[in-house]
Amino acid sequence: GNSVTQMEGPVTLSEEAFLTINCTYTATGYPSLFWYVQYPGEGLQLLLKATKADDKGSNKGFEATYRKETTSFHLEKGSVQVSDSAVYFCALSRIQGAQKLVFGQGTRLTINP
Amino acid sequence: NAGVTQTPKFQVLKTGQSMTLQCAQDMNHNSMYWYRQDPGMGLRLIYYSASEGTTDKGEVPNGYNVSRLNKREFSLRLESAAPSQTSVYFCASSTFEALVGPDTQYFGPGTRLTVL
């Protein structure tokens, strides 16, 4: 079946550190891939997406590249800020009548000043 | 433009009680979704409605029912609440069209439900 696996959290970094959050997926066909972010007390917001192999999604300094050969979609940022503290979810999209998202378990990120 | 709104924000129920979670969107989206979020498990799809007048089961539908009241509103009902349904519930909507492909899902702020 379809599934998403993210690196275990929580992740704690200092401000201006380099961030990588690993995400791998299992899917039939060619899914679209997403990163969503959840700030404390809020719902999820789309951070970035990629719809086909080798696409790079980017937003707010975050990037992720759709790697079909390694079935991965790792999230990276060159210099994190305290305001990036949140829970990050990797997800894939299945199209079955509607767009159904399959989420990873989430990675909690804390950035210390 | 409020986006996706959910009521209530918090609710405590006793085992066996019933309740309805309300969701509304003002973005003229066709599709709406209900998810539950549990620690360490990400979000799991309970039910979805691809378009007004249709509803379908997701990954974890047992113990729930839904109603797509009109294009704006999609409610989730717990007929007889159980402690295993303690969770945070999120409603989402999107303007998915098959010929266009995947689109962004917009999420509400969530309802935190505790069943004692």
Short mmCIF file of N, CA, C and O in Angstrom, two decimals, chain A residues 48-95:
data_model
loop_
_atom_site.label_atom_id
_atom_site.label_comp_id
_atom_site.label_asym_id
_atom_site.label_seq_id
_atom_site.Cartn_x
_atom_site.Cartn_y
_atom_site.Cartn_z
N LEU A 48 5.41 23.22 0.92
CA LEU A 48 5.85 23.10 -0.47
C LEU A 48 5.36 21.78 -1.03
O LEU A 48 4.94 20.90 -0.28
N LYS A 49 5.44 21.66 -2.36
CA LYS A 49 4.99 20.42 -3.00
C LYS A 49 5.78 20.18 -4.29
O LYS A 49 6.40 21.10 -4.83
N ALA A 50 5.74 18.93 -4.75
CA ALA A 50 6.35 18.55 -6.03
C ALA A 50 5.46 17.50 -6.67
O ALA A 50 5.01 16.57 -5.98
N THR A 51 5.20 17.64 -7.94
CA THR A 51 4.21 16.77 -8.56
C THR A 51 4.81 15.70 -9.47
O THR A 51 4.10 14.79 -9.90
N LYS A 52 6.11 15.81 -9.79
CA LYS A 52 6.72 14.76 -10.62
C LYS A 52 8.19 14.62 -10.28
O LYS A 52 8.80 15.50 -9.65
N ALA A 53 8.77 13.51 -10.73
CA ALA A 53 10.17 13.20 -10.42
C ALA A 53 11.09 14.34 -10.84
O ALA A 53 10.91 14.95 -11.90
N ASP A 54 12.07 14.63 -9.98
CA ASP A 54 13.11 15.64 -10.16
C ASP A 54 12.60 17.07 -9.96
O ASP A 54 13.39 18.01 -10.02
N ASP A 55 11.31 17.24 -9.70
CA ASP A 55 10.79 18.56 -9.35
C ASP A 55 11.37 18.99 -8.01
O ASP A 55 11.52 18.16 -7.11
N LYS A 56 11.64 20.27 -7.85
CA LYS A 56 12.04 20.82 -6.56
C LYS A 56 10.97 21.78 -6.10
O LYS A 56 10.63 22.73 -6.82
N GLY A 57 10.44 21.54 -4.90
CA GLY A 57 9.52 22.48 -4.29
C GLY A 57 10.31 23.39 -3.35
O GLY A 57 11.27 22.95 -2.73
N SER A 58 9.90 24.65 -3.25
CA SER A 58 10.61 25.57 -2.36
C SER A 58 9.65 26.63 -1.85
O SER A 58 8.71 27.03 -2.54
N ASN A 59 9.93 27.09 -0.61
CA ASN A 59 9.10 28.13 0.01
C ASN A 59 9.76 28.53 1.31
O ASN A 59 10.22 27.68 2.08
N LYS A 60 9.82 29.82 1.59
CA LYS A 60 10.32 30.36 2.86
C LYS A 60 11.73 29.85 3.18
O LYS A 60 12.07 29.66 4.35
N GLY A 61 12.55 29.56 2.19
CA GLY A 61 13.91 29.08 2.41
C GLY A 61 14.01 27.58 2.53
O GLY A 61 15.11 27.03 2.58
N PHE A 62 12.87 26.88 2.58
CA PHE A 62 12.86 25.42 2.62
C PHE A 62 12.85 24.87 1.19
O PHE A 62 12.27 25.48 0.29
N GLU A 63 13.48 23.71 1.02
CA GLU A 63 13.49 23.05 -0.29
C GLU A 63 13.34 21.55 -0.10
O GLU A 63 13.76 21.00 0.92
N ALA A 64 12.77 20.89 -1.12
CA ALA A 64 12.72 19.43 -1.15
C ALA A 64 12.66 19.00 -2.61
O ALA A 64 11.96 19.62 -3.41
N THR A 65 13.40 17.94 -2.95
CA THR A 65 13.44 17.45 -4.33
C THR A 65 12.84 16.06 -4.39
O THR A 65 13.20 15.17 -3.59
N TYR A 66 11.96 15.85 -5.34
CA TYR A 66 11.28 14.57 -5.55
C TYR A 66 12.27 13.61 -6.23
O TYR A 66 12.59 13.76 -7.40
N ARG A 67 12.76 12.62 -5.47
CA ARG A 67 13.73 11.65 -5.98
C ARG A 67 13.06 10.31 -6.16
O ARG A 67 12.83 9.57 -5.20
N LYS A 68 12.73 9.99 -7.40
CA LYS A 68 12.01 8.73 -7.68
C LYS A 68 12.93 7.52 -7.45
O LYS A 68 12.50 6.48 -6.97
N GLU A 69 14.21 7.67 -7.77
CA GLU A 69 15.12 6.52 -7.69
C GLU A 69 15.35 6.07 -6.24
O GLU A 69 15.59 4.90 -5.99
N THR A 70 15.26 7.03 -5.30
CA THR A 70 15.43 6.68 -3.89
C THR A 70 14.10 6.79 -3.12
O THR A 70 14.09 6.63 -1.90
N THR A 71 13.02 7.05 -3.82
CA THR A 71 11.67 7.27 -3.23
C THR A 71 11.78 8.17 -2.00
O THR A 71 11.32 7.82 -0.90
N SER A 72 12.36 9.34 -2.19
CA SER A 72 12.57 10.25 -1.07
C SER A 72 12.14 11.67 -1.41
O SER A 72 12.03 12.04 -2.59
N PHE A 73 11.91 12.44 -0.35
CA PHE A 73 11.50 13.85 -0.50
C PHE A 73 11.98 14.57 0.76
O PHE A 73 11.19 15.06 1.55
N HIS A 74 13.26 14.65 0.94
CA HIS A 74 13.85 15.21 2.15
C HIS A 74 13.71 16.73 2.20
O HIS A 74 13.96 17.42 1.20
N LEU A 75 13.38 17.25 3.37
CA LEU A 75 13.21 18.69 3.56
C LEU A 75 14.52 19.30 4.06
O LEU A 75 15.12 18.76 5.00
N GLU A 76 14.93 20.42 3.47
CA GLU A 76 16.19 21.07 3.87
C GLU A 76 15.98 22.58 3.99
O GLU A 76 15.17 23.17 3.30
N LYS A 77 16.79 23.15 4.91
CA LYS A 77 16.86 24.61 4.99
C LYS A 77 18.27 24.97 5.43
O LYS A 77 18.81 24.36 6.36
N GLY A 78 18.84 25.96 4.80
CA GLY A 78 20.24 26.29 5.04
C GLY A 78 20.51 26.94 6.38
O GLY A 78 21.57 26.74 6.97
N SER A 79 19.56 27.73 6.89
CA SER A 79 19.80 28.48 8.12
C SER A 79 18.46 28.67 8.82
O SER A 79 17.65 29.49 8.41
N VAL A 80 18.24 27.87 9.86
CA VAL A 80 16.92 27.90 10.51
C VAL A 80 16.82 29.05 11.51
O VAL A 80 17.82 29.55 12.04
N GLN A 81 15.58 29.46 11.76
CA GLN A 81 15.27 30.52 12.70
C GLN A 81 14.37 29.98 13.80
O GLN A 81 13.71 28.95 13.62
N VAL A 82 14.32 30.71 14.92
CA VAL A 82 13.45 30.30 16.02
C VAL A 82 12.01 30.15 15.55
O VAL A 82 11.28 29.24 15.98
N SER A 83 11.59 30.99 14.62
CA SER A 83 10.21 30.96 14.11
C SER A 83 9.91 29.71 13.28
O SER A 83 8.74 29.47 12.94
N ASP A 84 10.91 28.91 12.96
CA ASP A 84 10.69 27.66 12.22
C ASP A 84 10.28 26.51 13.15
O ASP A 84 9.99 25.41 12.68
N SER A 85 10.29 26.75 14.45
CA SER A 85 9.89 25.72 15.40
C SER A 85 8.43 25.33 15.14
O SER A 85 7.53 26.18 15.18
N ALA A 86 8.20 24.05 14.88
CA ALA A 86 6.88 23.57 14.48
C ALA A 86 6.96 22.06 14.31
O ALA A 86 8.02 21.46 14.49
N VAL A 87 5.83 21.45 13.93
CA VAL A 87 5.83 20.05 13.54
C VAL A 87 5.70 19.98 12.02
O VAL A 87 4.83 20.65 11.44
N TYR A 88 6.54 19.18 11.39
CA TYR A 88 6.59 19.08 9.93
C TYR A 88 6.10 17.69 9.51
O TYR A 88 6.54 16.67 10.05
N PHE A 89 5.19 17.69 8.53
CA PHE A 89 4.61 16.44 8.03
C PHE A 89 4.92 16.29 6.55
O PHE A 89 4.66 17.20 5.76
N CYS A 90 5.42 15.12 6.21
CA CYS A 90 5.58 14.75 4.81
C CYS A 90 4.32 13.97 4.41
O CYS A 90 3.75 13.23 5.23
N ALA A 91 3.88 14.14 3.17
CA ALA A 91 2.65 13.47 2.74
C ALA A 91 2.72 13.15 1.26
O ALA A 91 3.42 13.84 0.50
N LEU A 92 2.00 12.12 0.86
CA LEU A 92 1.85 11.84 -0.56
C LEU A 92 0.37 11.89 -0.90
O LEU A 92 -0.50 11.73 -0.04
N SER A 93 0.10 12.11 -2.18
CA SER A 93 -1.27 12.28 -2.63
C SER A 93 -1.67 11.13 -3.53
O SER A 93 -0.96 10.80 -4.49
N ARG A 94 -2.80 10.49 -3.20
CA ARG A 94 -3.39 9.48 -4.05
C ARG A 94 -4.65 10.05 -4.66
O ARG A 94 -5.44 10.69 -3.97
N ILE A 95 -4.83 9.79 -5.93
CA ILE A 95 -6.02 10.29 -6.60
C ILE A 95 -6.99 9.14 -6.78
O ILE A 95 -6.81 8.25 -7.61
#
